[in-house]
């Protein structure tokens, strides 16, 4: 009986580890289509953000191409891609802008909508947003 219990435990653990392992090169970055997909997401989102009557004013004087490049690189790095974010510190960039929770979440909705519009799954959207969420504390009410 003791042997049977150990055998069942061994089989169960073996099954758990074999289904949890993914190929070494399988990550969210590759799954979504890499930097090209991220650039599309932020291109679409920024067009909407820059035209938004509530949050658009925060981006006056900031070229879309500049922000798109940095958002793409930052997100690429956060989700396991080969990019290295070389932009400014998030706190420094957002200090004195007094961005509210409402404004932050409007931006998030545009990014999420862009991800959906280009065909990412809800699971992929959520995984990306989960990686970006910790940045909120560096952006809001600075």
Coordinates of N, CA and C in Angstrom, one line a residue:
X1 N 0.8 -1.2 0.0 CA 0.0 0.0 0.0 C 0.9 1.3 0.0
X2 N 1.9 1.2 0.8 CA 2.8 2.4 0.9 C 3.5 2.6 -0.5
X3 N 3.8 1.5 -1.2 CA 4.5 1.6 -2.5 C 3.5 2.2 -3.5
X4 N 2.2 1.8 -3.4 CA 1.2 2.3 -4.3 C 1.0 3.8 -4.1
X5 N 1.0 4.3 -2.9 CA 0.8 5.7 -2.6 C 2.0 6.5 -3.1
X6 N 3.2 6.0 -2.9 CA 4.4 6.7 -3.5 C 4.3 6.7 -5.0
X7 N 3.9 5.7 -5.6 CA 3.8 5.6 -7.0 C 2.8 6.6 -7.6
X8 N 1.7 6.7 -6.9 CA 0.6 7.7 -7.3 C 1.1 9.1 -7.2
X9 N 1.8 9.4 -6.1 CA 2.4 10.7 -5.8 C 3.4 11.1 -6.9
X10 N 4.3 10.1 -7.2 CA 5.3 10.3 -8.3 C 4.7 10.6 -9.6
X11 N 3.6 9.8 -10.0 CA 3.0 10.0 -11.3 C 2.3 11.4 -11.3
X12 N 1.7 11.8 -10.2 CA 1.0 13.1 -10.2 C 2.0 14.2 -10.3
X13 N 3.1 14.1 -9.6 CA 4.1 15.2 -9.7 C 4.7 15.2 -11.1
X14 N 5.0 14.1 -11.6 CA 5.5 14.0 -13.0 C 4.6 14.7 -14.0
X15 N 3.3 14.4 -13.9 CA 2.3 15.0 -14.8 C 2.3 16.5 -14.6
X16 N 2.4 17.0 -13.4 CA 2.3 18.4 -13.1 C 3.5 19.1 -13.8
X17 N 4.7 18.6 -13.6 CA 5.9 19.3 -14.1 C 5.9 19.2 -15.6
X18 N 5.5 18.1 -16.2 CA 5.6 18.0 -17.7 C 4.6 18.9 -18.4
X19 N 3.4 19.2 -17.8 CA 2.5 20.1 -18.4 C 2.9 21.5 -18.1
X20 N 3.6 21.8 -17.1 CA 3.9 23.2 -16.8 C 5.1 23.7 -17.5
X21 N 5.9 22.8 -18.1 CA 7.1 23.3 -18.8 C 6.8 23.7 -20.2
X22 N 7.4 24.8 -20.6 CA 7.2 25.4 -21.9 C 8.6 25.4 -22.6
X23 N 8.6 25.4 -23.9 CA 9.9 25.5 -24.6 C 10.6 26.8 -24.1
X24 N 11.9 26.8 -24.1 CA 12.7 27.9 -23.6 C 12.4 29.2 -24.3
X25 N 12.1 29.1 -25.6 CA 11.9 30.3 -26.4 C 10.4 30.7 -26.5
X26 N 9.5 30.1 -25.7 CA 8.1 30.4 -25.8 C 7.8 31.5 -24.7
X27 N 7.6 32.7 -25.1 CA 7.3 33.7 -24.1 C 6.2 34.6 -24.7
X28 N 5.6 35.5 -23.9 CA 4.6 36.4 -24.4 C 5.0 37.2 -25.5
X29 N 6.2 37.7 -25.5 CA 6.7 38.6 -26.6 C 6.6 37.9 -27.9
X30 N 7.1 36.7 -28.0 CA 7.1 35.9 -29.2 C 5.7 35.5 -29.6
X31 N 4.9 35.1 -28.6 CA 3.5 34.7 -28.8 C 2.7 35.7 -29.5
X32 N 2.9 37.0 -29.1 CA 2.0 38.1 -29.7 C 2.5 38.6 -31.1
X33 N 3.7 38.2 -31.4 CA 4.3 38.6 -32.7 C 5.4 39.7 -32.5
X34 N 5.9 39.8 -31.3 CA 7.1 40.6 -31.1 C 6.9 42.1 -31.2
X35 N 8.0 42.8 -31.5 CA 8.1 44.2 -31.5 C 7.1 44.9 -32.5
X36 N 7.0 44.2 -33.7 CA 6.1 44.7 -34.7 C 4.6 44.9 -34.2
X37 N 4.2 43.9 -33.4 CA 2.8 43.9 -32.9 C 2.7 45.0 -31.8
X38 N 3.7 45.1 -30.9 CA 3.7 46.1 -29.9 C 3.7 47.5 -30.5
X39 N 4.4 47.7 -31.6 CA 4.5 49.0 -32.3 C 3.1 49.3 -32.9
X40 N 2.4 48.3 -33.4 CA 1.1 48.5 -33.9 C 0.1 48.9 -32.8
X41 N 0.2 48.2 -31.7 CA -0.7 48.5 -30.6 C -0.5 50.0 -30.1
X42 N 0.7 50.4 -29.9 CA 0.9 51.7 -29.4 C 0.7 52.8 -30.5
X43 N 0.9 52.5 -31.8 CA 0.6 53.4 -32.8 C -0.9 53.7 -32.8
X44 N -1.7 52.7 -32.8 CA -3.2 52.8 -32.7 C -3.6 53.5 -31.5
X45 N -3.1 53.0 -30.3 CA -3.5 53.6 -29.0 C -3.2 55.1 -29.0
X46 N -2.0 55.5 -29.4 CA -1.6 56.9 -29.3 C -2.4 57.8 -30.2
X47 N -2.8 57.3 -31.4 CA -3.6 58.1 -32.2 C -4.9 58.5 -31.5
X48 N -5.5 57.5 -30.8 CA -6.7 57.8 -30.0 C -6.4 58.6 -28.8
X49 N -5.3 58.4 -28.1 CA -4.9 59.1 -26.9 C -4.7 60.6 -27.2
X50 N -3.9 60.9 -28.3 CA -3.6 62.2 -28.6 C -4.9 63.0 -29.0
X51 N -5.9 62.3 -29.4 CA -7.2 63.0 -29.8 C -8.2 63.0 -28.7
X52 N -7.9 62.5 -27.6 CA -8.8 62.4 -26.5 C -8.9 63.8 -25.8
X53 N -10.2 64.3 -25.6 CA -10.4 65.6 -25.0 C -10.0 65.7 -23.5
X54 N -9.9 64.5 -22.8 CA -9.6 64.5 -21.4 C -8.1 64.4 -21.2
X55 N -7.4 63.5 -21.9 CA -6.0 63.2 -21.6 C -5.0 63.7 -22.7
X56 N -5.5 64.1 -23.9 CA -4.7 64.5 -25.0 C -3.7 65.6 -24.7
X57 N -4.2 66.6 -23.8 CA -3.3 67.7 -23.5 C -2.0 67.3 -22.8
X58 N -2.0 66.2 -22.1 CA -0.7 65.7 -21.5 C 0.4 65.4 -22.5
X59 N 0.0 65.3 -23.7 CA 1.0 64.9 -24.7 C 1.4 66.0 -25.7
X60 N 0.9 67.2 -25.4 CA 1.2 68.3 -26.3 C 2.7 68.5 -26.3
X61 N 3.2 68.6 -27.5 CA 4.7 68.8 -27.7 C 5.5 67.5 -27.7
X62 N 4.9 66.4 -27.5 CA 5.6 65.1 -27.5 C 5.3 64.4 -28.8
X63 N 6.3 64.2 -29.6 CA 6.0 63.6 -30.9 C 5.6 62.1 -30.7
X64 N 4.5 61.8 -31.4 CA 3.9 60.4 -31.3 C 5.0 59.4 -31.6
X65 N 5.8 59.6 -32.6 CA 6.9 58.6 -32.9 C 7.8 58.4 -31.8
X66 N 8.2 59.4 -31.0 CA 9.1 59.3 -29.9 C 8.4 58.5 -28.8
X67 N 7.2 58.8 -28.5 CA 6.5 58.1 -27.4 C 6.2 56.6 -27.8
X68 N 5.9 56.4 -29.1 CA 5.6 55.1 -29.6 C 6.9 54.2 -29.4
X69 N 8.0 54.8 -29.8 CA 9.3 54.0 -29.7 C 9.5 53.6 -28.2
X70 N 9.4 54.5 -27.3 CA 9.7 54.2 -25.9 C 8.7 53.3 -25.3
X71 N 7.4 53.5 -25.6 CA 6.4 52.6 -25.0 C 6.6 51.1 -25.6
X72 N 6.9 51.1 -26.9 CA 7.2 49.7 -27.5 C 8.4 49.1 -26.8
X73 N 9.5 49.8 -26.6 CA 10.7 49.2 -26.0 C 10.4 48.8 -24.6
X74 N 9.8 49.7 -23.8 CA 9.5 49.4 -22.4 C 8.6 48.2 -22.3
X75 N 7.6 48.1 -23.0 CA 6.7 46.9 -22.9 C 7.4 45.7 -23.4
X76 N 8.1 45.8 -24.5 CA 8.9 44.7 -25.0 C 9.8 44.1 -23.9
X77 N 10.5 44.9 -23.2 CA 11.4 44.5 -22.1 C 10.6 43.8 -21.0
X78 N 9.5 44.5 -20.6 CA 8.7 44.0 -19.5 C 8.0 42.6 -19.8
X79 N 7.7 42.3 -21.1 CA 7.1 41.0 -21.4 C 8.1 39.9 -21.9
X80 N 9.4 40.2 -21.7 CA 10.3 39.1 -22.0 C 11.0 39.2 -23.4
X81 N 10.8 40.4 -24.0 CA 11.5 40.5 -25.3 C 12.9 41.0 -25.2
X82 N 13.6 41.1 -26.3 CA 15.1 41.4 -26.3 C 15.3 42.9 -26.1
X83 N 14.3 43.8 -26.1 CA 14.5 45.2 -26.1 C 15.0 45.7 -24.7
X84 N 15.6 46.8 -24.7 CA 16.1 47.5 -23.5 C 15.5 48.9 -23.5
X85 N 14.7 49.2 -22.5 CA 14.1 50.5 -22.4 C 15.2 51.5 -22.0
X86 N 15.4 52.5 -22.9 CA 16.4 53.5 -22.6 C 15.8 54.9 -22.5
X87 N 14.5 55.0 -22.2 CA 13.9 56.3 -21.9 C 14.1 56.8 -20.5
X88 N 13.5 57.9 -20.3 CA 13.7 58.5 -19.0 C 13.0 57.8 -17.9
X89 N 13.4 58.0 -16.6 CA 12.7 57.4 -15.5 C 11.3 57.9 -15.4
X90 N 10.4 56.9 -15.1 CA 9.0 57.2 -15.2 C 8.5 58.3 -14.2
X91 N 9.1 58.3 -13.0 CA 8.7 59.3 -12.0 C 9.2 60.7 -12.5
X92 N 10.4 60.8 -13.0 CA 10.9 62.1 -13.6 C 10.0 62.6 -14.7
X93 N 9.6 61.7 -15.6 CA 8.8 62.2 -16.8 C 7.4 62.6 -16.4
X94 N 6.9 62.0 -15.3 CA 5.5 62.3 -15.0 C 5.3 63.3 -13.8
X95 N 6.4 63.8 -13.2 CA 6.4 64.7 -12.1 C 5.8 66.0 -12.6
X96 N 4.9 66.6 -11.9 CA 4.3 67.9 -12.1 C 3.2 67.8 -13.2
X97 N 2.8 66.6 -13.7 CA 1.7 66.5 -14.6 C 0.4 66.2 -13.9
X98 N 0.5 65.8 -12.6 CA -0.7 65.6 -11.8 C -1.7 64.7 -12.5
X99 N -1.3 63.6 -13.1 CA -2.2 62.7 -13.8 C -3.0 62.0 -12.7
X100 N -4.3 62.0 -13.0 CA -5.3 61.4 -12.1 C -5.5 59.9 -12.4
X101 N -6.1 59.2 -11.4 CA -6.5 57.8 -11.7 C -7.3 57.7 -12.9
X102 N -8.3 58.6 -13.0 CA -9.3 58.6 -14.1 C -8.5 58.7 -15.5
X103 N -7.6 59.7 -15.5 CA -6.8 59.9 -16.7 C -5.9 58.6 -17.1
X104 N -5.3 58.1 -16.0 CA -4.5 56.9 -16.2 C -5.3 55.8 -16.8
X105 N -6.5 55.5 -16.3 CA -7.4 54.4 -16.7 C -8.0 54.7 -18.1
X106 N -8.1 55.9 -18.5 CA -8.5 56.2 -19.9 C -7.4 55.8 -20.8
X107 N -6.2 56.1 -20.5 CA -5.1 55.6 -21.3 C -5.0 54.1 -21.4
X108 N -5.2 53.5 -20.3 CA -5.2 52.0 -20.2 C -6.3 51.4 -21.1
X109 N -7.4 52.0 -21.1 CA -8.5 51.6 -22.0 C -8.2 51.7 -23.5
X110 N -7.5 52.8 -23.8 CA -7.1 52.9 -25.2 C -6.0 51.8 -25.6
X111 N -5.1 51.6 -24.7 CA -4.1 50.5 -25.0 C -4.8 49.2 -25.1
X112 N -5.7 48.9 -24.2 CA -6.4 47.6 -24.2 C -7.3 47.5 -25.5
X113 N -7.9 48.6 -25.8 CA -8.7 48.6 -27.1 C -7.9 48.3 -28.3
X114 N -6.7 48.9 -28.3 CA -5.8 48.7 -29.5 C -5.3 47.3 -29.5
X115 N -5.1 46.7 -28.4 CA -4.6 45.3 -28.4 C -5.8 44.4 -28.9
X116 N -7.0 44.7 -28.5 CA -8.1 43.9 -29.0 C -8.3 44.1 -30.5
X117 N -8.2 45.3 -30.9 CA -8.5 45.7 -32.3 C -7.4 45.0 -33.3
X118 N -6.2 44.8 -32.8 CA -5.3 44.1 -33.7 C -5.3 42.6 -33.5
X119 N -6.1 42.1 -32.6 CA -6.3 40.6 -32.6 C -5.7 39.9 -31.4
X120 N -5.2 40.6 -30.4 CA -4.6 39.8 -29.3 C -5.8 39.2 -28.5
X121 N -5.5 38.1 -27.9 CA -6.5 37.5 -27.0 C -6.7 38.2 -25.7
X122 N -7.8 38.0 -25.0 CA -8.0 38.6 -23.7 C -6.9 38.2 -22.8
X123 N -6.5 36.9 -22.9 CA -5.4 36.4 -22.0 C -4.1 37.2 -22.3
X124 N -3.8 37.4 -23.5 CA -2.6 38.1 -23.9 C -2.7 39.6 -23.4
X125 N -3.9 40.2 -23.6 CA -4.1 41.6 -23.1 C -3.8 41.6 -21.6
X126 N -4.4 40.7 -20.9 CA -4.3 40.7 -19.4 C -2.9 40.5 -19.0
X127 N -2.1 39.6 -19.7 CA -0.7 39.4 -19.3 C 0.1 40.6 -19.5
X128 N -0.1 41.3 -20.6 CA 0.6 42.6 -20.9 C 0.2 43.6 -19.8
X129 N -1.1 43.8 -19.6 CA -1.5 44.8 -18.6 C -1.0 44.5 -17.2
X130 N -0.9 43.2 -16.9 CA -0.3 42.8 -15.6 C 1.1 43.3 -15.5
X131 N 1.9 43.3 -16.5 CA 3.3 43.7 -16.5 C 3.4 45.2 -16.5
X132 N 2.4 45.9 -17.1 CA 2.4 47.4 -17.1 C 1.9 48.0 -15.8
X133 N 1.0 47.3 -15.1 CA 0.3 47.8 -14.0 C 1.2 48.4 -12.9
X134 N 2.3 47.8 -12.6 CA 3.1 48.4 -11.5 C 3.7 49.8 -11.8
X135 N 3.6 50.2 -13.1 CA 4.1 51.5 -13.4 C 3.1 52.6 -13.0
X136 N 1.9 52.3 -12.7 CA 0.9 53.3 -12.3 C 1.4 54.1 -11.1
X137 N 2.0 53.5 -10.1 CA 2.5 54.3 -9.0 C 3.6 55.3 -9.3
X138 N 4.2 55.1 -10.5 CA 5.3 56.0 -10.9 C 4.7 57.1 -11.8
X139 N 3.4 57.0 -12.1 CA 2.8 57.9 -13.1 C 1.8 58.8 -12.4
X140 N 0.9 58.3 -11.6 CA -0.3 59.0 -11.1 C 0.1 59.9 -9.9
X141 N -0.5 61.1 -10.0 CA -0.3 62.1 -8.9 C 1.1 62.4 -8.6
X142 N 1.8 62.7 -9.6 CA 3.3 63.1 -9.5 C 3.4 64.6 -9.7

